Amino acid sequence: MTAFYTGTDHFAVLPALLLALFGCAVLLFEFVLPVGMASRRALAALTLAGEGFTAYSLYRQHSYLSSQGWPALTAFQGAVTIDGLALAFNWMFLAAAGLAALISYRYLETEGEHSGEYYGLLLFAQFGMFFLASGTDLIVQFTGLETMALSFYVLVGFLRGRRRSNEAALKYFVLGVLSSGLILYGFSVLYGISGSTKLSAVAGAVAGRGAGDPLIWLAVATLGAGLFFKIAAAPFHMWAPDAYDGGPTPVVAYLSVASKAAAFVLLLRLFLGPLAAAREAWQGLTVMVALASLAVGTIAALSQDNVKRLLAYSSIAHGGYVLLGLVAGNARGLQGIVVYLLTYVFMNTGAFLVLVLLRRGEAEGNHIDDLSGLMRRSPAAAVLMLLFLLSLGGLPPSSGFIAKYYIFLALVESGHYALAAVGAIFAAAGLYYYFRLVKTMFGGRELAGEPLAASMGTRVAMVSTAVVTLGLGLYPEPLLQLALLPVKP
Amino acid sequence: MIDTALFYVFALMTLGGGILCITRRNAVHAAIWLIASLMGVAGLFLLQRAEFLFAVQIVLYIGGIMVLFLFVIMLINLDTAAAERQYSGQWKLALGAVVLAGGEIAWVMARGLPGLGAAAAVQDGGEGGSDGNVERLADLLFSEYLLPFEIVSILLLAAIVGSVFLARRRTS
């Protein structure tokens, strides 16, 4: 019998092991520690320590691969592959989870729902994402997907006392389960035609059949529908505004960036992996979904008065831009996808972060009027929000500009001029609703109420998201280098 | 010979139990017929020499899940439900689905499906070797499927933690 847990296996899954370990540790410590603020602070600190250890293990993988000239490191007989794509996305998940853990403390205290389960599920969700980014086996990918999704269902409904949170969780759960079922059906078709769950073996079977085969078409249709659900791309986006609106804001920040990126990496692993040979089968579908997402996201966001719903529709539109990168299909497109999702982690979390700040006492801080006169009330928060909105709108000098630039560059380089033009039109239309928020912040009447105060964690998160959003806009080189990793052979 | 006879007994149990399960008005009776149906499935597993699946079917489905079903049935008030009309107008739709699925199965059995041989080959590979079914399963679980096995353990942990959290009464 072959060795079933080698050193390479251990090295490859160490980040996930650490996440699981710290997730369990948080759950156990909550049990042992006395009830009180100090203990809850300790649990948050433990979560961040877990992220730190995970970062170190990812860094070791990163430096090992770069010293070897970026080979793909496979483990567990090909079930896990650590390559540039896996690393780039795992860094993204790490950033998103770390930021979410930082901004949760004060929010959960205000809501009176602070407990260890929150941090445990946060880490378990990231554990699932790790296997979405690095899994190259259908079963590993599906179990990873479900671990992530299940943790998110609970996290979205974490505010048990609020009806909207419960409603959001239920809607998200029902549609999420449906989409998981669709994905699983697609997986079963892929397994049926290849007799193996390994993506490498599936690739051979798909290439042998070609894009015209009805079974390939069936697999693409079900996988596509399921994954577009998870990405919240139109016309499969219905759950997103409700889930974003009802869920706890830090969770929504985490959900909107990490869960979207995780679904995208699964899409890339499948569509650019085994299904790359059947490109004609999914190219048209992806173009349609991308355009629908741009249209629905942009147009629906124009009329939203709830900032969280507005950001939900904007997130649908952003999903459309990222899909356009997949449509382009060249190396630049892949690079653009990674750049886009990475900057999106920081700029979108940043925007939600300001909403977390606005959540004080009885004020929910979700309505556009809650932003009114923010410039006079808290200039720092207003300027930061301006920066994040500029970035979401894709204006220089923020990193959002670099992201959109790369997507459009990829489209032009691959000859999709019409798509690039349509994308640019929607990007311009998108500026309108972002600037509606800006106008309210800088022009509106100042609201009375307690001054905004940020906790230590929120301050760290504010500074880091702002520095990254602005810094990568001014000096994008490190970002572009990281985004080149998946393209490396 | 005896195998064939047993197959028909178990198949009858499975199908008859299933039909009675959906036609009984009394929910407890329906649940008991479902047990009969699941036992039939367990018997079919045994005929296929899948002893492990047989044991799991009995322990999990009949032992665990059905007891839960009965608990729920006894906890909620079903008198009103029993008095209501049993079928909504959807039976035509269901009949259509049944005919479609039945036709598909008959068609595949009659013609065979080219290209699905790969999956069948995997199953054939399971024969040979003197190890029993359970040993092979264990071998696979701790070698090839070690990683998914461990991921599922975290998945289930997250599910348990989440459901306990959501069901727990708020203390603060």
XYZ file of C-alpha atoms in Angstrom:
661
model
C 0.000 0.000 0.000
C 1.189 3.492 -0.741
C 1.946 5.954 2.003
C -1.257 7.782 2.657
C -0.093 10.915 4.411
C 3.287 12.044 3.188
C 5.317 15.098 4.039
C 4.206 16.737 0.815
C 0.575 16.122 1.700
C 1.139 17.755 5.044
C 2.932 20.727 3.561
C 0.169 21.249 1.006
C -2.780 21.248 3.402
C -1.065 22.823 6.411
C -2.918 26.163 6.019
C -6.247 24.328 6.088
C -5.137 22.208 9.045
C -4.272 25.343 10.970
C -7.618 26.917 10.135
C -9.489 23.839 11.341
C -7.340 23.643 14.447
C -7.900 27.255 15.392
C -11.592 26.970 14.570
C -11.909 24.092 17.040
C -9.702 25.930 19.538
C -11.988 28.973 19.461
C -15.007 26.767 20.099
C -13.289 24.996 22.987
C -11.863 28.123 24.569
C -15.257 29.751 24.656
C -16.325 26.835 26.780
C -13.451 27.157 29.205
C -13.112 30.920 29.548
C -15.421 32.815 31.908
C -18.218 34.804 30.286
C -17.200 38.415 29.808
C -15.784 41.001 27.512
C -12.174 40.049 28.189
C -12.832 36.478 27.086
C -14.595 37.571 23.924
C -11.646 39.790 23.178
C -9.396 36.774 23.703
C -11.447 34.734 21.219
C -11.123 37.460 18.594
C -7.393 37.580 19.271
C -7.155 33.801 18.955
C -8.878 33.977 15.582
C -6.406 36.585 14.394
C -3.548 34.456 15.708
C -4.930 31.583 13.624
C -4.936 33.824 10.568
C -1.347 34.761 11.375
C -0.207 31.145 11.504
C -2.117 30.395 8.322
C -0.443 33.365 6.667
C 2.932 32.002 7.676
C 2.201 28.556 6.245
C 0.943 30.141 3.020
C 4.086 32.241 2.913
C 6.196 29.079 3.230
C 4.325 27.504 0.320
C 4.742 30.714 -1.633
C 8.485 30.933 -1.059
C 8.972 27.221 -1.727
C 7.159 27.423 -5.061
C 8.949 30.607 -6.097
C 12.334 29.044 -5.250
C 11.446 26.091 -7.496
C 10.288 28.246 -10.391
C 6.533 27.740 -9.829
C 5.906 24.060 -10.374
C 2.430 22.807 -9.422
C 2.773 20.934 -6.168
C 0.316 18.048 -6.076
C -0.652 16.134 -2.974
C -3.078 13.377 -1.990
C -2.655 11.589 -5.343
C -3.661 14.656 -7.290
C -6.613 15.677 -5.138
C -4.896 18.884 -4.035
C -2.744 21.135 -6.185
C -0.816 24.049 -4.773
C -0.009 26.352 -7.676
C -0.080 30.044 -8.419
C -3.857 30.084 -8.761
C -4.352 28.396 -5.393
C -1.904 30.709 -3.658
C -3.278 33.936 -5.152
C -6.807 33.034 -4.059
C -5.753 31.774 -0.652
C -4.081 35.117 0.020
C -7.371 36.757 -0.931
C -9.379 34.573 1.451
C -6.870 35.235 4.192
C -7.177 38.989 3.752
C -10.973 38.850 3.657
C -11.260 36.641 6.742
C -8.698 38.655 8.674
C -10.511 41.915 7.907
C -13.870 40.386 8.819
C -12.479 39.194 12.154
C -11.072 42.660 12.828
C -14.295 44.547 12.225
C -16.645 42.077 13.921
C -15.831 42.758 17.541
C -17.611 46.069 18.049
C -20.509 45.175 15.753
C -21.315 41.953 17.561
C -21.054 43.662 20.956
C -23.593 46.255 19.780
C -25.901 43.506 18.569
C -25.432 41.451 21.738
C -24.654 38.342 19.727
C -21.005 37.887 20.424
C -19.881 34.316 20.797
C -17.171 31.896 19.870
C -19.279 30.146 17.255
C -18.967 33.231 15.088
C -15.196 33.022 14.898
C -15.269 29.246 14.612
C -17.564 29.402 11.596
C -15.513 32.238 10.114
C -12.460 29.977 10.174
C -14.356 26.911 8.958
C -15.651 28.892 6.004
C -12.092 29.806 5.105
C -11.124 26.150 5.523
C -13.698 25.273 2.886
C -12.431 28.014 0.579
C -8.907 26.651 0.828
C -10.087 23.461 -0.828
C -11.989 25.376 -3.483
C -8.791 27.161 -4.438
C -6.460 24.185 -4.222
C -8.730 21.189 -4.750
C -8.363 19.363 -8.050
C -10.698 16.514 -7.253
C -14.453 16.767 -7.590
C -15.174 15.335 -4.141
C -12.622 17.584 -2.432
C -14.035 20.600 -4.230
C -17.620 19.776 -3.382
C -16.960 19.098 0.293
C -14.965 22.328 0.448
C -17.803 24.223 -1.210
C -20.348 22.838 1.222
C -18.191 23.577 4.263
C -17.937 27.172 3.118
C -21.606 27.502 2.210
C -22.882 25.897 5.406
C -20.783 28.184 7.566
C -22.110 31.166 5.652
C -25.757 30.135 6.016
C -25.341 30.227 9.774
C -23.248 33.401 9.769
C -25.836 35.293 7.701
C -28.495 34.296 10.229
C -26.249 35.012 13.180
C -28.410 37.843 14.547
C -31.049 35.476 15.850
C -33.107 38.241 17.420
C -33.603 40.036 14.111
C -36.256 38.841 11.735
C -34.496 40.204 8.691
C -31.375 38.250 9.537
C -33.413 35.047 9.876
C -35.213 35.730 6.617
C -31.947 36.445 4.857
C -30.401 33.229 6.139
C -33.396 31.164 5.070
C -33.503 32.628 1.562
C -29.784 32.211 1.192
C -30.010 28.657 2.494
C -32.796 27.534 0.158
C -31.220 29.004 -2.963
C -27.747 27.979 -1.850
C -28.782 24.364 -1.420
C -30.454 24.422 -4.816
C -27.285 25.721 -6.451
C -25.153 23.159 -4.613
C -27.455 20.472 -5.953
C -27.011 21.781 -9.496
C -23.235 21.801 -9.109
C -23.295 18.287 -7.704
C -25.375 17.161 -10.668
C -22.785 18.632 -13.013
C -20.047 16.846 -11.067
C -21.919 13.571 -11.371
C -22.071 13.993 -15.147
C -18.333 14.708 -15.259
C -17.727 11.614 -13.141
C -20.057 9.619 -15.351
C -18.175 10.392 -18.544
C -14.717 9.914 -17.076
C -15.088 7.346 -14.296
C -12.795 9.415 -12.124
C -13.163 12.327 -9.751
C -9.695 13.701 -10.529
C -9.806 16.796 -12.727
C -6.849 15.547 -14.778
C -8.763 12.402 -15.735
C -11.958 14.366 -16.352
C -10.019 16.640 -18.717
C -9.096 13.674 -20.906
C -12.676 12.464 -21.117
C -14.001 15.933 -21.960
C -11.379 16.470 -24.649
C -12.293 13.104 -26.133
C -15.930 14.103 -26.466
C -15.658 17.683 -27.665
C -17.936 20.638 -27.073
C -20.861 19.378 -29.139
C -21.560 16.352 -26.977
C -24.934 16.514 -25.177
C -23.451 15.249 -21.915
C -20.807 17.982 -21.947
C -23.525 20.488 -22.656
C -25.525 19.143 -19.705
C -22.501 19.361 -17.415
C -21.739 22.924 -18.518
C -25.340 24.045 -18.115
C -25.766 22.645 -14.600
C -22.302 23.632 -13.380
C -22.712 27.071 -14.891
C -26.135 27.649 -13.336
C -24.947 26.457 -9.924
C -21.768 28.494 -9.952
C -23.456 31.634 -11.263
C -25.812 31.309 -8.299
C -22.850 31.223 -5.937
C -21.233 34.185 -7.673
C -24.577 36.017 -7.572
C -24.519 36.719 -11.304
C -27.778 37.672 -13.003
C -30.226 36.004 -13.612
C -29.242 33.920 -10.580
C -28.717 36.868 -8.249
C -32.047 37.014 -6.382
C -30.683 35.921 -3.034
C -27.901 38.492 -2.874
C -29.772 41.732 -2.012
C -31.788 40.042 0.735
C -28.840 38.186 2.206
C -26.701 41.333 2.155
C -29.435 43.452 3.631
C -30.336 41.112 6.482
C -27.001 39.623 7.428
C -24.607 41.096 9.978
C -22.515 43.707 8.146
C -19.068 42.165 8.846
C -20.364 38.816 7.599
C -21.766 40.475 4.499
C -18.392 42.081 3.843
C -16.765 38.660 4.132
C -19.515 36.955 2.101
C -19.455 39.493 -0.697
C -15.731 39.260 -1.316
C -14.559 35.833 -0.158
C -17.503 33.680 -1.117
C -17.610 35.329 -4.528
C -13.886 34.817 -5.046
C -14.190 31.208 -3.886
C -16.964 30.489 -6.359
C -14.885 32.154 -9.060
C -11.835 30.037 -8.354
C -13.964 26.898 -8.617
C -15.327 28.223 -11.900
C -11.776 28.842 -13.143
C -10.566 25.416 -12.000
C -13.392 23.756 -13.923
C -13.856 25.968 -16.970
C -10.167 26.607 -17.598
C -9.275 23.091 -16.448
C -11.168 20.054 -17.756
C -13.815 22.096 -19.565
C -11.301 24.278 -21.409
C -11.548 21.814 -24.278
C -15.272 22.529 -24.508
C -14.926 26.302 -24.589
C -17.618 26.768 -27.245
C -20.093 25.134 -24.869
C -19.727 27.794 -22.168
C -18.414 30.879 -23.945
C -21.815 32.107 -25.121
C -23.459 31.338 -21.788
C -20.786 33.276 -19.922
C -21.112 36.287 -22.220
C -24.867 36.395 -21.676
C -24.597 36.032 -17.895
C -21.866 38.672 -17.736
C -23.931 41.180 -19.716
C -27.074 40.400 -17.707
C -25.143 40.904 -14.464
C -23.795 44.242 -15.641
C -27.237 45.394 -16.697
C -29.205 44.132 -13.689
C -26.575 45.154 -11.154
C -26.124 48.648 -12.539
C -29.740 49.468 -13.272
C -31.163 48.073 -10.031
C -28.508 49.815 -7.946
C -29.583 53.197 -9.311
C -32.833 53.170 -7.338
C -31.656 51.712 -4.020
C -31.935 53.747 -0.841
C -30.532 51.035 1.371
C -26.748 51.165 1.133
C -26.305 47.459 1.799
C -28.734 46.589 -0.997
C -26.991 49.103 -3.230
C -23.675 47.422 -2.546
C -25.316 44.060 -3.214
C -26.393 45.159 -6.693
C -23.021 46.763 -7.274
C -21.467 43.435 -6.294
C -23.598 41.711 -8.942
C -22.279 44.169 -11.516
C -18.695 43.582 -10.369
C -19.271 39.858 -10.842
C -20.177 40.719 -14.440
C -16.847 42.490 -15.025
C -14.929 39.551 -13.622
C -16.855 37.182 -15.889
C -15.837 39.347 -18.843
C -12.248 38.512 -17.925
C -13.136 34.843 -18.303
C -14.768 35.568 -21.646
C -11.562 37.176 -22.909
C -9.917 33.860 -22.237
C -6.300 34.973 -22.626
C -3.583 35.106 -19.967
C -4.296 38.814 -19.496
C -7.910 37.944 -18.744
C -6.910 35.539 -15.985
C -4.536 38.114 -14.598
C -7.336 40.671 -14.736
C -9.682 38.351 -12.815
C -7.172 37.925 -10.006
C -6.369 41.656 -9.910
C -10.054 42.475 -9.856
C -11.011 40.056 -7.107
C -8.008 41.007 -4.985
C -8.705 44.719 -5.118
C -12.384 43.983 -4.622
C -11.562 42.291 -1.297
C -10.135 45.539 0.014
C -12.400 48.132 -1.545
C -15.674 46.348 -0.831
C -14.693 45.357 2.706
C -13.697 48.987 3.171
C -17.108 50.239 2.090
C -18.885 47.810 4.417
C -16.482 48.807 7.148
C -17.770 52.378 7.074
C -21.282 50.954 7.412
C -20.086 48.979 10.446
C -18.894 52.280 11.913
C -22.336 53.805 11.394
C -23.973 51.011 13.366
C -24.298 52.766 16.740
C -26.791 52.044 19.473
C -30.195 52.110 17.800
C -29.012 53.463 14.451
C -28.698 50.677 11.916
C -26.670 52.769 9.547
C -27.888 51.038 6.393
C -29.996 53.771 4.878
C -28.524 56.314 2.547
C -29.695 59.098 4.890
C -27.507 57.656 7.630
C -24.550 58.797 5.547
C -25.917 62.311 5.414
C -23.380 64.947 6.395
C -20.809 62.339 7.283
C -18.061 64.714 6.186
C -18.792 67.077 9.082
C -19.575 64.328 11.541
C -16.529 62.199 10.895
C -14.237 63.500 8.142
C -11.962 60.461 8.277
C -14.805 58.015 7.646
C -16.192 60.189 4.858
C -12.856 60.489 3.070
C -12.269 56.761 3.358
C -15.724 56.009 2.005
C -15.009 58.380 -0.878
C -11.836 56.459 -1.630
C -13.618 53.088 -1.575
C -16.447 54.368 -3.740
C -13.997 55.845 -6.227
C -12.284 52.487 -6.340
C -15.560 50.594 -6.772
C -16.444 53.015 -9.551
C -13.101 52.333 -11.192
C -11.584 55.812 -11.164
C -7.864 56.489 -10.860
C -5.794 56.752 -8.713
C -7.454 53.879 -6.836
C -6.742 50.210 -7.390
C -10.251 49.707 -8.776
C -9.087 51.535 -11.870
C -6.222 49.098 -12.411
C -8.672 46.209 -12.033
C -11.126 47.495 -14.624
C -8.259 48.541 -16.885
C -6.911 44.995 -16.967
C -10.303 43.472 -17.713
C -10.896 45.890 -20.597
C -7.327 45.450 -21.829
C -7.863 41.683 -21.921
C -11.104 42.143 -23.863
C -9.462 44.441 -26.403
C -6.425 42.189 -26.791
C -8.661 39.202 -27.488
C -10.701 41.174 -30.004
C -13.935 41.568 -28.014
C -14.309 45.270 -28.818
C -18.092 45.364 -28.487
C -18.017 43.763 -25.044
C -15.340 46.193 -23.895
C -17.475 49.117 -25.090
C -20.594 47.818 -23.322
C -18.591 47.226 -20.147
C -17.261 50.777 -20.263
C -20.780 52.182 -20.655
C -21.985 50.288 -17.596
C -18.903 51.378 -15.657
C -19.790 54.983 -16.412
C -23.424 54.426 -15.415
C -22.220 52.805 -12.205
C -20.470 56.008 -11.219
C -23.874 57.627 -10.856
C -25.013 55.569 -7.896
C -21.646 55.654 -6.183
C -21.637 59.426 -6.479
C -25.131 59.614 -5.094
C -23.623 58.305 -1.859
C -20.738 60.763 -2.135
C -23.130 63.647 -2.620
C -25.116 62.662 0.476
C -21.966 62.316 2.548
C -20.497 65.654 1.562
C -23.592 67.699 0.948
C -26.339 66.367 3.186
C -27.542 67.797 6.440
C -25.509 66.686 9.421
C -27.199 64.094 11.601
C -27.316 64.506 15.344
C -26.220 61.589 17.451
C -23.223 60.195 19.195
C -19.924 60.698 17.424
C -18.501 57.725 15.569
C -15.823 55.907 17.459
C -13.818 53.085 16.030
C -12.483 50.165 18.010
C -8.840 49.188 17.728
C -9.618 46.375 15.292
C -11.767 48.572 13.105
C -9.020 51.184 12.975
C -6.469 48.632 11.864
C -8.891 47.363 9.224
C -9.676 50.915 8.058
C -6.041 51.832 7.668
C -5.087 48.606 5.926
C -7.985 48.607 3.452
C -7.373 52.280 2.645
C -3.623 51.859 2.269
C -4.049 48.851 0.011
C -6.808 50.430 -2.080
C -4.895 53.639 -2.633
C -1.405 52.131 -2.541
C -2.044 49.515 -5.197
C -3.636 52.182 -7.354
C -0.520 54.304 -7.211
C 1.987 51.466 -7.269
C 0.300 48.366 -8.718
C 3.477 46.363 -9.284
C 3.132 43.919 -6.319
C -0.514 43.324 -7.182
C 0.294 42.582 -10.808
C 3.109 40.260 -9.755
C 0.745 38.317 -7.499
C -1.841 38.174 -10.261
C 0.762 36.788 -12.628
C 1.148 33.669 -10.475
C -1.809 31.768 -11.938
C -0.596 32.538 -15.428
C 2.841 31.053 -14.806
C 3.166 27.604 -16.318
C -32.159 -19.470 -7.650
C -32.583 -18.593 -4.016
C -30.941 -15.257 -4.797
C -33.538 -14.492 -7.409
C -36.363 -15.398 -5.087
C -34.885 -13.232 -2.344
C -34.453 -10.392 -4.799
C -38.144 -10.440 -5.614
C -39.054 -10.564 -1.931
C -36.895 -7.564 -1.127
C -37.949 -5.674 -4.236
C -41.584 -6.235 -3.351
C -40.876 -5.026 0.162
C -39.205 -1.893 -1.147
C -41.873 -0.997 -3.679
C -44.870 -2.102 -1.626
C -43.585 -0.294 1.429
C -43.022 2.822 -0.637
C -46.500 2.783 -2.117
C -48.151 2.133 1.234
C -46.033 4.855 2.798
C -47.482 7.503 0.535
C -51.057 6.228 0.540
C -51.608 5.754 4.295
C -53.562 8.528 5.962
C -52.120 7.954 9.398
C -48.642 9.446 9.578
C -47.361 6.843 12.032
C -48.466 4.020 9.735
C -46.833 5.753 6.816
C -43.585 5.996 8.747
C -43.717 2.299 9.622
C -44.260 1.375 5.987
C -41.284 3.539 5.123
C -39.250 1.417 7.535
C -40.401 -1.689 5.674
C -39.345 -0.092 2.407
C -35.929 0.847 3.747
C -35.472 -2.688 5.084
C -36.140 -3.964 1.607
C -33.388 -1.706 0.296
C -31.091 -3.048 3.014
C -31.871 -6.568 1.858
C -31.041 -5.611 -1.731
C -27.692 -4.269 -0.545
C -27.013 -7.584 1.177
C -27.811 -9.466 -2.029
C -25.188 -7.321 -3.781
C -22.704 -8.415 -1.092
C -22.454 -4.887 0.194
C -22.501 -5.858 3.853
C -21.282 -2.497 5.010
C -24.036 -0.590 3.213
C -26.507 -3.089 4.603
C -25.390 -2.396 8.168
C -25.300 1.360 7.600
C -28.760 1.290 6.070
C -30.153 -0.487 9.120
C -28.284 1.534 11.727
C -28.589 4.973 10.194
C -31.827 5.016 8.262
C -33.954 2.608 10.206
C -32.295 3.101 13.568
C -31.561 6.795 13.558
C -33.489 8.741 10.988
C -36.771 6.865 11.282
C -36.807 7.238 15.040
C -36.407 10.967 14.509
C -39.283 10.895 12.017
C -41.501 9.176 14.548
C -40.478 11.642 17.234
C -41.468 14.567 15.049
C -44.734 12.914 14.038
C -45.651 12.343 17.655
C -44.640 15.849 18.716
C -46.713 17.731 16.180
C -50.447 17.546 15.896
C -51.398 15.625 12.792
C -55.127 15.140 13.372
C -56.060 18.055 11.158
C -53.669 16.953 8.456
C -55.162 13.445 8.430
C -58.646 14.850 7.910
C -57.676 16.898 4.884
C -57.880 15.753 1.315
C -54.836 13.632 0.712
C -53.814 14.541 -2.787
C -53.453 17.959 -4.230
C -53.986 18.228 -7.955
C -50.376 17.397 -8.622
C -50.795 13.680 -9.183
C -51.071 14.120 -12.936
C -47.766 15.882 -12.985
C -46.246 13.169 -10.802
C -47.651 10.476 -13.066
C -46.068 12.166 -16.044
C -42.714 12.264 -14.285
C -43.011 8.606 -13.326
C -43.838 7.555 -16.879
C -40.940 9.624 -18.203
C -38.423 8.228 -15.720
C -39.744 4.682 -16.171
C -39.519 5.008 -19.934
C -35.968 6.282 -19.685
C -34.904 3.368 -17.484
C -36.594 0.855 -19.787
C -34.932 2.437 -22.811
C -31.488 2.362 -21.214
C -31.973 -1.253 -20.096
C -33.069 -2.316 -23.543
C -30.398 -0.489 -25.517
C -27.515 0.074 -23.146
C -25.804 3.418 -23.163
C -22.581 3.778 -25.139
C -19.871 5.692 -23.342
C -21.120 4.952 -19.882
C -18.811 1.969 -19.869
C -16.152 3.900 -18.014
C -18.216 4.103 -14.865
C -19.167 0.449 -15.131
C -15.501 -0.494 -15.500
C -14.762 1.164 -12.183
C -17.357 -1.028 -10.537
C -16.020 -4.179 -12.128
C -12.585 -3.295 -10.808
C -14.003 -3.769 -7.346
C -14.235 -7.547 -7.814
C -11.270 -9.813 -7.295
C -8.981 -9.672 -4.291
C -9.843 -11.657 -1.239
C -10.500 -8.716 1.071
C -14.035 -8.238 2.201
C -16.200 -5.328 1.274
C -15.712 -3.527 4.571
C -11.928 -3.824 4.439
C -11.835 -2.398 0.930
C -14.026 0.463 1.955
C -11.836 1.199 4.948
C -8.736 1.028 2.768
C -10.213 3.531 0.343
C -11.396 5.833 3.101
C -7.972 6.009 4.674
C -5.952 6.158 1.483
C -7.565 7.676 -1.580
C -10.437 9.391 0.171
C -8.601 10.389 3.324
C -8.768 14.073 2.524
C -12.488 14.291 1.622
C -13.186 12.181 4.708
C -11.443 14.725 6.909
C -13.055 17.703 5.151
C -16.452 16.142 5.749
C -15.635 15.901 9.448
C -15.122 19.677 9.559
C -18.250 20.145 7.431
C -20.284 18.152 9.934
C -18.720 19.989 12.844
C -19.703 23.309 11.266
C -23.220 21.953 10.695
C -23.583 20.807 14.312
C -22.166 24.009 15.764
C -24.356 26.095 13.470
C -27.576 24.237 14.160
C -27.011 24.190 17.917
C -26.254 27.897 17.819
C -29.363 28.749 15.826
C -31.621 26.556 17.949
C -30.266 27.722 21.294
C -32.306 30.255 23.180
C -30.823 33.732 23.427
C -29.364 34.256 26.866
C -28.561 37.942 26.819
